[in-house]
Amino acid sequence: MYANLSLGALGLSADFPTAVELAARHGFAGVDPDVGYLAGLGDRAAIAEAAAAVAERGLRLGVAGLPVDLTAPAGEFTAQLAGLPDTLAVLSAAGVTSVGTWVRPMHDDLTYRRNWVLHVSRISLVAGVLADAGVRLGLEYVGPKTFWSTERFPFVHSLAEVRELIADTGAGNVGVILDSFHWFTAAETTADVAALADADIVSVDLNDAPEDRALDQQLDLDRRLPGTTGVIDLAGFVAGVRAAGYTGPVKVEPFMASLAEQPVDDVLADVSRRLHAAID
Amino acid sequence: MYANLSLGALGLSADFPTAVELAARHGFAGVDPDVGYLAGLGDRAAIAEAAAAVAERGLRLGVAGLPVDLTAPAGEFTAQLAGLPDTLAVLSAAGVTSVGTWVRPMHDDLTYRRNWVLHVSRISLVAGVLADAGVRLGLEYVGPKTFWSTERFPFVHSLAEVRELIADTGAGNVGVILDSFHWFTAAETTADVAALADADIVSVDLNDAPEDRALDQQLDLDRRLPGTTGVIDLAGFVAGVRAAGYTGPVKVEPFMASLAEQPVDDVLADVSRRLHAAID
Amino acid sequence: MYANLSLGALGLSADFPTAVELAARHGFAGVDPDVGYLAGLGDRAAIAEAAAAVAERGLRLGVAGLPVDLTAPAGEFTAQLAGLPDTLAVLSAAGVTSVGTWVRPMHDDLTYRRNWVLHVSRISLVAGVLADAGVRLGLEYVGPKTFWSTERFPFVHSLAEVRELIADTGAGNVGVILDSFHWFTAAETTADVAALADADIVSVDLNDAPEDRALDQQLDLDRRLPGTTGVIDLAGFVAGVRAAGYTGPVKVEPFMASLAEQPVDDVLADVSRRLHAAID
Amino acid sequence: MYANLSLGALGLSADFPTAVELAARHGFAGVDPDVGYLAGLGDRAAIAEAAAAVAERGLRLGVAGLPVDLTAPAGEFTAQLAGLPDTLAVLSAAGVTSVGTWVRPMHDDLTYRRNWVLHVSRISLVAGVLADAGVRLGLEYVGPKTFWSTERFPFVHSLAEVRELIADTGAGNVGVILDSFHWFTAAETTADVAALADADIVSVDLNDAPEDRALDQQLDLDRRLPGTTGVIDLAGFVAGVRAAGYTGPVKVEPFMASLAEQPVDDVLADVSRRLHAAID
C-alpha cells in the first residue's frame, strides 16, 4: 500500500498541477486524478502527457470518483450511464484504472431486498461498462449506526454485506473501499479485513474518531486524523490490510472543516507523517 | 373479525376452563387454546369433547403458539421440529387451525441475507409440516426501532418485509400477524393493511402506545390498552384490517404489568369494552 | 381482448398506411404501430395526427417492439438504453402504451442464477425508463424443449418462471406476453392462465402446432394458424385468457413462410376469421 | 487422493469384514463404511474397535450415504432428520467424517428458484446437524442432458451451480462430490476443477463413458470403467483434481451390471489397477 494525496478528501482544493506538486513535496507516493482537469486538456495525447508528468514526479494516480449515482431515478441513471464512456476515455488516456463510490446504507421506501435488486442491477451494469475500459469499481460501505438507522429500511453497512453485494453482481472488477472509520463503527475485526485478497480491495481510507462519543453515537461526518485520539485501533486495521496483501492507495478523509483554515503545507506535512507512521 | 381473549397476552393466567368461563362472561367471541391443558386430557376424544364444550359456550378457539424457535441452533430446531407432530395432533383434535410466532428483527452475526436464508429454510420446513395437519402459520413482525437497531444487522421489521419473506418460502399456509403497535412504529398506513386479503392475515393485535415517547423511542414491551392515549390511529388501522376482509381473532397484548394487580373481572370488562369499541 | 393485425408476425410487410388499410378492410380491431414510419413523420404533431387517423378508422394501436437487447454486452446495452427515450417520445406522441420483447430460454455460460441477475438488472432498468413515459413492458417466455435444452444452462421457459422474474424486478409496469404455442409446449393449463389478472398480460398470441411432432419435438419456428390442426387446445387457452379478464390485443404469429407467397388479402381474411372464431 | 473401494458403487455386495479384506487384498487405501453393520455392533466401544481393525489393515474409511432424502415431502424429511443424530453417533464412533448425497437435476412442479429454496432450506438444516457432529456433507451434481431435460424444470446439473448452491447455504461443512462422468457430460474443463480447493471436495468418482453415444445422448446409468474407452479425458480431469490439492477418496461407479457376473477378485483387481493408473 502507499500514501496517496486526495485534497478533496481533506476538504482542500487546488488545481491539479498544484496537487501534484504538493503530493511530491510532502512525500506522498500517489495523488488522486482530477478528471475535470484532464478532460479539459482536450485530446488523448495531452492527457497521456499530463499523466506521464505525474509519473516523472514519482507519483501514481489514485482513484477517480464514479460519475454515476447508483440510486438516481432510472432516467437520470440511464443518462449518467450513457455519459460514462466519455469519462472512461479520459481515465484510460491517463492510465487510471479504478473509480469509486459509496453505498447509501438505508432507504425510506425500498426494503433491503428491493434495494438489493436496485444495487445489483445498477452495479452490474456499471461494472460491465467499466470492464470494457479495463477499470475497476470500488464500493465503500458506511458504518455508523447514526446513519444507517435513520430511515425505515437499513441497508448494506458492513464489510460482510458489501462483499455479498459484490459477489451477487457476478462482476470480476468490483472491490471494496475500506475505511477504518466504517470498520470501527461496524464493529469489525482485523480478521475480517485479513480475509480479503489484494484483488478484493480498491482503496483504503485511514481515519480516527473523536473520543467523546460512544461507538453507536459516532457521526459519519465528524472524524479525526489518524492517530489523533487512538479511539480506533489503527494498528489492528492496518494489520488486516497488510495481511490481505493490499498494494493500492491509502488516504485520509477526516471531514474536519478546520483543516481548510490552516496553512496547506502544515496540514499536508502532518497528514503525510501520520499516514506513513500508520502504514510503513 | 372477532374479539378474542388471550389471558397470557394480558399477563394474566388461569386454567383453561376458567379462561373459557371468563371469555364467555365478558363478551369475547373467542379464547386462545391452551395446548398444555388439552394435551393433558389424554386422548383425541377427550380433547374433542373439551373443544366442543368451548363451542357450546359460543366461543371460537384462537391461535396457539408455535412450539418451535425459528432461530434455535440446528440441533435444537431439529428436535423441536421432530416434536411438532405431537402438538399438531392435539390442535387437530381440538379443531385449532392456526399457530403463530414472531420474527426477531435483528441479529449480531447473520447479515440480512444470511438471516433470510435461515428464516426461509426454517419457515418453509415448519410450514410443510403444518400443512400436512391443515394448520396455518402466522408471523408477527416487530416494528420498534429501539429493538431492530440494537444489534449489528437489522432484519425484517415491517409488513412489506414479512410479506416478502412469506412469498419467498412459497408456502400457501403462512400469513401475517398484525399488531397496531408494530404498524405504528413501522410508520405504516391504512393502505398498507388494506392491500392484504383475509387469507394473508392469521391474527390481529390491537394496542395503543404511551404518549411521552417519540415514535423512534417507543419500546416493544411498554404499550397501552387500545384507545387509552390515542397515540396510535386505531381507527385507521382497523379500517385497513376491515378493508382486507379479515375474519379472524383480534386480541390485546399491552405488556402492562399493572393489569395483574387489578381484579381480573375489572380488567377483562375494560379490555372487552375497548376491543368491541374498536372493531364493532 | 381484440383481434390485432401484426403484418411482421405473419412474415408480411407493407408500409404503415397500407397496414392500417388492410386491418380495417379485414375486420381487425387493432394494428401494430410502425415506429420507424412514425419517427419518420418528423415531429410530435405529425405523429399524433397519424395516430388520430388510425383511431378514425376504428383501430387501436397494438404493441411495439422493445428496441433494446436484454442480453447484449454491457456497452451495447447501455448504448441502446440511452437511445430508448427517443423511441419513447415517438410512442408517446402516437399514444402507444406498451412494448414487448422475449426472454432467451438458455445460455451457454451463465448459470440460471447468474442469468437471472442479468435479466432482473436489465429489465428493472428498462422498466424504470419506460415507466417515466407511461409505457408497459411485455415479456414473452419461449416454451419448446427443442430450444431451452440446446445450451448448457436452461433459463426461463414457462409462465411460472416469467412471473417470478417480473416479481423480482419489483416493477409495476411489466407483464407477460402469452402465446398459445409456448403455453402448449410448456405443458401449462387453463388454470395457469386464469390465475393472471388483466394487468399481468401485455399481449396474447394465438397459434396452433403441427400434428406430426410430439410435444417435446415441437420447433419454435414451425407453427400453424390457429385452429388448423387442433393440436393445441385453443379453446382451453382462450378460456384462461378470458377468465383473467384480458382486454388487450390478440395476434397470430405462425412463422409460416408460405403465407408470404399467397395473396395478402386471402391470408388476412383467413387470419381474421380464425382470430375472431377463437376469441369472440 | 487415494483409491477407495465402494462395493455398492460397483454393484457388488459383501458383509463389511469381507469388504475390508477385499480392499486390503487388492491394494485399495480405503473402504466405504457400512453404517448398518457398524450400528449392529451395538455400542460405541464395539464400533470404535471395528474401525480400529480397519485402520490396522492400513485402510481409511470413505464416505457414508446421507440417510436423508433432500426432496422428500416435509413430514418425511422431518422424520428422517430427526433420526440423523443416531446415524451420526455411529459415524462418530467409527471416525467417519463425511457423508454424501446427490442433487436431483430437474423437477416437474418446482421452478428452478422454488427448487433452490427447497434445497437451500434442506441442505442448510442437514449441514447444521452434521456440523454438530463434525461431519461434512458432499453433494454430487448430475450432468447428463438425458436426465436434466426430462422434466419441466431443469435444476442444478453442473459444478458452477452446485458451488452456488453450497455458497447460498452459508454452511462451512458442505462440499462437492466430483464425478468425471458428470464433469464430461456437463462439458466442463480441467480449469473448472482446478479452481476448487481441497476443502471444497468431499469425494471423487472416476468413470469413463461408452463410445457409441454423442455427449448429449450419454445416459446416467450406463458408464464404463476408467480408461476403457477414452471417451472421457480422465487425465485432464485428474489433473484438475490434483491441482485442487485434493486429499480424499477416489472410487469407481460404472453402473455396469456385468461386473456382478464376474469373479469378484477379477473385478477388484481390474478396478484397482485402473484407479491406480489414473491417480498415481
PDB file of C-alpha atoms in Angstrom, chain B residues 95-205:
ATOM      1  CA  GLY B  95     -60.041 -28.077  15.743  1.00  0.00           C
ATOM      2  CA  VAL B  96     -57.410 -25.342  16.116  1.00  0.00           C
ATOM      3  CA  THR B  97     -56.210 -24.326  12.654  1.00  0.00           C
ATOM      4  CA  SER B  98     -53.558 -21.703  13.248  1.00  0.00           C
ATOM      5  CA  VAL B  99     -50.385 -21.160  15.215  1.00  0.00           C
ATOM      6  CA  GLY B 100     -48.232 -18.086  15.477  1.00  0.00           C
ATOM      7  CA  THR B 101     -44.739 -16.874  16.246  1.00  0.00           C
ATOM      8  CA  TRP B 102     -42.696 -13.696  15.710  1.00  0.00           C
ATOM      9  CA  VAL B 103     -39.681 -12.764  13.691  1.00  0.00           C
ATOM     10  CA  ARG B 104     -36.676 -11.488  15.634  1.00  0.00           C
ATOM     11  CA  PRO B 105     -35.859  -8.206  13.881  1.00  0.00           C
ATOM     12  CA  MET B 106     -32.059  -8.205  14.176  1.00  0.00           C
ATOM     13  CA  HIS B 107     -29.001 -10.399  14.550  1.00  0.00           C
ATOM     14  CA  ASP B 108     -25.488  -9.802  15.720  1.00  0.00           C
ATOM     15  CA  ASP B 109     -23.783 -12.308  13.410  1.00  0.00           C
ATOM     16  CA  LEU B 110     -26.009 -13.029  10.439  1.00  0.00           C
ATOM     17  CA  THR B 111     -26.341 -10.401   7.733  1.00  0.00           C
ATOM     18  CA  TYR B 112     -29.815  -9.658   6.437  1.00  0.00           C
ATOM     19  CA  ARG B 113     -29.329 -12.121   3.586  1.00  0.00           C
ATOM     20  CA  ARG B 114     -27.835 -14.916   5.684  1.00  0.00           C
ATOM     21  CA  ASN B 115     -30.627 -14.460   8.214  1.00  0.00           C
ATOM     22  CA  TRP B 116     -33.119 -14.502   5.332  1.00  0.00           C
ATOM     23  CA  VAL B 117     -31.854 -17.908   4.197  1.00  0.00           C
ATOM     24  CA  LEU B 118     -32.121 -19.159   7.775  1.00  0.00           C
ATOM     25  CA  HIS B 119     -35.707 -17.945   8.097  1.00  0.00           C
ATOM     26  CA  VAL B 120     -36.859 -19.116   4.684  1.00  0.00           C
ATOM     27  CA  SER B 121     -35.320 -22.520   5.400  1.00  0.00           C
ATOM     28  CA  ARG B 122     -36.881 -22.902   8.804  1.00  0.00           C
ATOM     29  CA  ILE B 123     -40.276 -21.391   7.954  1.00  0.00           C
ATOM     30  CA  SER B 124     -40.721 -23.417   4.779  1.00  0.00           C
ATOM     31  CA  LEU B 125     -39.986 -26.610   6.676  1.00  0.00           C
ATOM     32  CA  VAL B 126     -42.291 -25.770   9.568  1.00  0.00           C
ATOM     33  CA  ALA B 127     -44.989 -24.703   7.106  1.00  0.00           C
ATOM     34  CA  GLY B 128     -44.667 -28.007   5.287  1.00  0.00           C
ATOM     35  CA  VAL B 129     -45.244 -29.970   8.494  1.00  0.00           C
ATOM     36  CA  LEU B 130     -48.134 -27.689   9.481  1.00  0.00           C
ATOM     37  CA  ALA B 131     -49.708 -28.027   6.043  1.00  0.00           C
ATOM     38  CA  ASP B 132     -49.908 -31.789   6.483  1.00  0.00           C
ATOM     39  CA  ALA B 133     -52.107 -31.092   9.518  1.00  0.00           C
ATOM     40  CA  GLY B 134     -54.161 -28.368   7.833  1.00  0.00           C
ATOM     41  CA  VAL B 135     -52.728 -25.693  10.130  1.00  0.00           C
ATOM     42  CA  ARG B 136     -51.691 -22.134   9.146  1.00  0.00           C
ATOM     43  CA  LEU B 137     -48.695 -20.261  10.496  1.00  0.00           C
ATOM     44  CA  GLY B 138     -48.872 -16.588  11.443  1.00  0.00           C
ATOM     45  CA  LEU B 139     -45.687 -14.499  11.533  1.00  0.00           C
ATOM     46  CA  GLU B 140     -45.584 -11.292  13.551  1.00  0.00           C
ATOM     47  CA  TYR B 141     -43.124  -8.601  12.602  1.00  0.00           C
ATOM     48  CA  VAL B 142     -41.757  -6.343  15.315  1.00  0.00           C
ATOM     49  CA  GLY B 143     -41.591  -2.656  14.499  1.00  0.00           C
ATOM     50  CA  PRO B 144     -39.832  -0.554  17.157  1.00  0.00           C
ATOM     51  CA  LYS B 145     -36.512   0.968  16.138  1.00  0.00           C
ATOM     52  CA  THR B 146     -35.391   0.612  19.755  1.00  0.00           C
ATOM     53  CA  PHE B 147     -35.443  -3.117  19.078  1.00  0.00           C
ATOM     54  CA  TRP B 148     -34.331  -3.668  15.461  1.00  0.00           C
ATOM     55  CA  SER B 149     -31.425  -1.241  15.725  1.00  0.00           C
ATOM     56  CA  THR B 150     -29.811  -2.884  18.749  1.00  0.00           C
ATOM     57  CA  GLU B 151     -27.636  -5.448  17.017  1.00  0.00           C
ATOM     58  CA  ARG B 152     -25.274  -5.237  14.056  1.00  0.00           C
ATOM     59  CA  PHE B 153     -27.697  -6.442  11.412  1.00  0.00           C
ATOM     60  CA  PRO B 154     -31.325  -5.268  11.417  1.00  0.00           C
ATOM     61  CA  PHE B 155     -33.749  -7.792   9.933  1.00  0.00           C
ATOM     62  CA  VAL B 156     -37.433  -7.989   8.981  1.00  0.00           C
ATOM     63  CA  HIS B 157     -39.318  -5.305  10.940  1.00  0.00           C
ATOM     64  CA  SER B 158     -42.140  -4.198   8.621  1.00  0.00           C
ATOM     65  CA  LEU B 159     -45.198  -5.519   6.871  1.00  0.00           C
ATOM     66  CA  ALA B 160     -43.549  -5.207   3.455  1.00  0.00           C
ATOM     67  CA  GLU B 161     -40.621  -7.346   4.558  1.00  0.00           C
ATOM     68  CA  VAL B 162     -42.635 -10.054   6.261  1.00  0.00           C
ATOM     69  CA  ARG B 163     -44.741 -10.321   3.099  1.00  0.00           C
ATOM     70  CA  GLU B 164     -41.578 -10.764   1.023  1.00  0.00           C
ATOM     71  CA  LEU B 165     -40.399 -13.398   3.489  1.00  0.00           C
ATOM     72  CA  ILE B 166     -43.657 -15.322   3.289  1.00  0.00           C
ATOM     73  CA  ALA B 167     -43.654 -15.123  -0.503  1.00  0.00           C
ATOM     74  CA  ASP B 168     -40.102 -16.444  -0.688  1.00  0.00           C
ATOM     75  CA  THR B 169     -40.997 -19.527   1.349  1.00  0.00           C
ATOM     76  CA  GLY B 170     -43.504 -20.426  -1.342  1.00  0.00           C
ATOM     77  CA  ALA B 171     -45.776 -21.786   1.368  1.00  0.00           C
ATOM     78  CA  GLY B 172     -49.501 -21.381   0.910  1.00  0.00           C
ATOM     79  CA  ASN B 173     -50.333 -21.645   4.620  1.00  0.00           C
ATOM     80  CA  VAL B 174     -48.289 -18.798   6.062  1.00  0.00           C
ATOM     81  CA  GLY B 175     -49.724 -15.356   6.815  1.00  0.00           C
ATOM     82  CA  VAL B 176     -49.100 -12.245   8.854  1.00  0.00           C
ATOM     83  CA  ILE B 177     -49.891 -11.433  12.465  1.00  0.00           C
ATOM     84  CA  LEU B 178     -50.680  -7.733  12.524  1.00  0.00           C
ATOM     85  CA  ASP B 179     -50.258  -5.577  15.607  1.00  0.00           C
ATOM     86  CA  SER B 180     -51.252  -1.932  15.606  1.00  0.00           C
ATOM     87  CA  PHE B 181     -48.212  -1.222  17.784  1.00  0.00           C
ATOM     88  CA  HIS B 182     -45.809  -2.607  15.167  1.00  0.00           C
ATOM     89  CA  TRP B 183     -47.808  -0.983  12.367  1.00  0.00           C
ATOM     90  CA  PHE B 184     -47.441   2.341  14.156  1.00  0.00           C
ATOM     91  CA  THR B 185     -43.735   2.012  14.968  1.00  0.00           C
ATOM     92  CA  ALA B 186     -43.034   0.830  11.413  1.00  0.00           C
ATOM     93  CA  ALA B 187     -44.697   4.026  10.114  1.00  0.00           C
ATOM     94  CA  GLU B 188     -47.211   2.126   8.028  1.00  0.00           C
ATOM     95  CA  THR B 189     -50.536   3.226   6.604  1.00  0.00           C
ATOM     96  CA  THR B 190     -54.126   2.111   6.301  1.00  0.00           C
ATOM     97  CA  ALA B 191     -53.458   1.349   2.643  1.00  0.00           C
ATOM     98  CA  ASP B 192     -50.592  -0.994   3.533  1.00  0.00           C
ATOM     99  CA  VAL B 193     -53.025  -3.132   5.547  1.00  0.00           C
ATOM    100  CA  ALA B 194     -55.917  -2.758   3.123  1.00  0.00           C
ATOM    101  CA  ALA B 195     -53.727  -4.288   0.402  1.00  0.00           C
ATOM    102  CA  LEU B 196     -53.890  -7.621   2.228  1.00  0.00           C
ATOM    103  CA  ALA B 197     -56.561 -10.282   1.783  1.00  0.00           C
ATOM    104  CA  ASP B 198     -58.240 -12.200   4.597  1.00  0.00           C
ATOM    105  CA  ALA B 199     -56.102 -15.214   3.674  1.00  0.00           C
ATOM    106  CA  ASP B 200     -52.946 -13.155   4.270  1.00  0.00           C
ATOM    107  CA  ILE B 201     -53.785 -12.437   7.922  1.00  0.00           C
ATOM    108  CA  VAL B 202     -53.666 -15.045  10.682  1.00  0.00           C
ATOM    109  CA  SER B 203     -54.228 -12.861  13.725  1.00  0.00           C
ATOM    110  CA  VAL B 204     -54.530  -9.207  14.736  1.00  0.00           C
ATOM    111  CA  ASP B 205     -53.415  -7.427  17.908  1.00  0.00           C
TER     112      ASP B 205
END
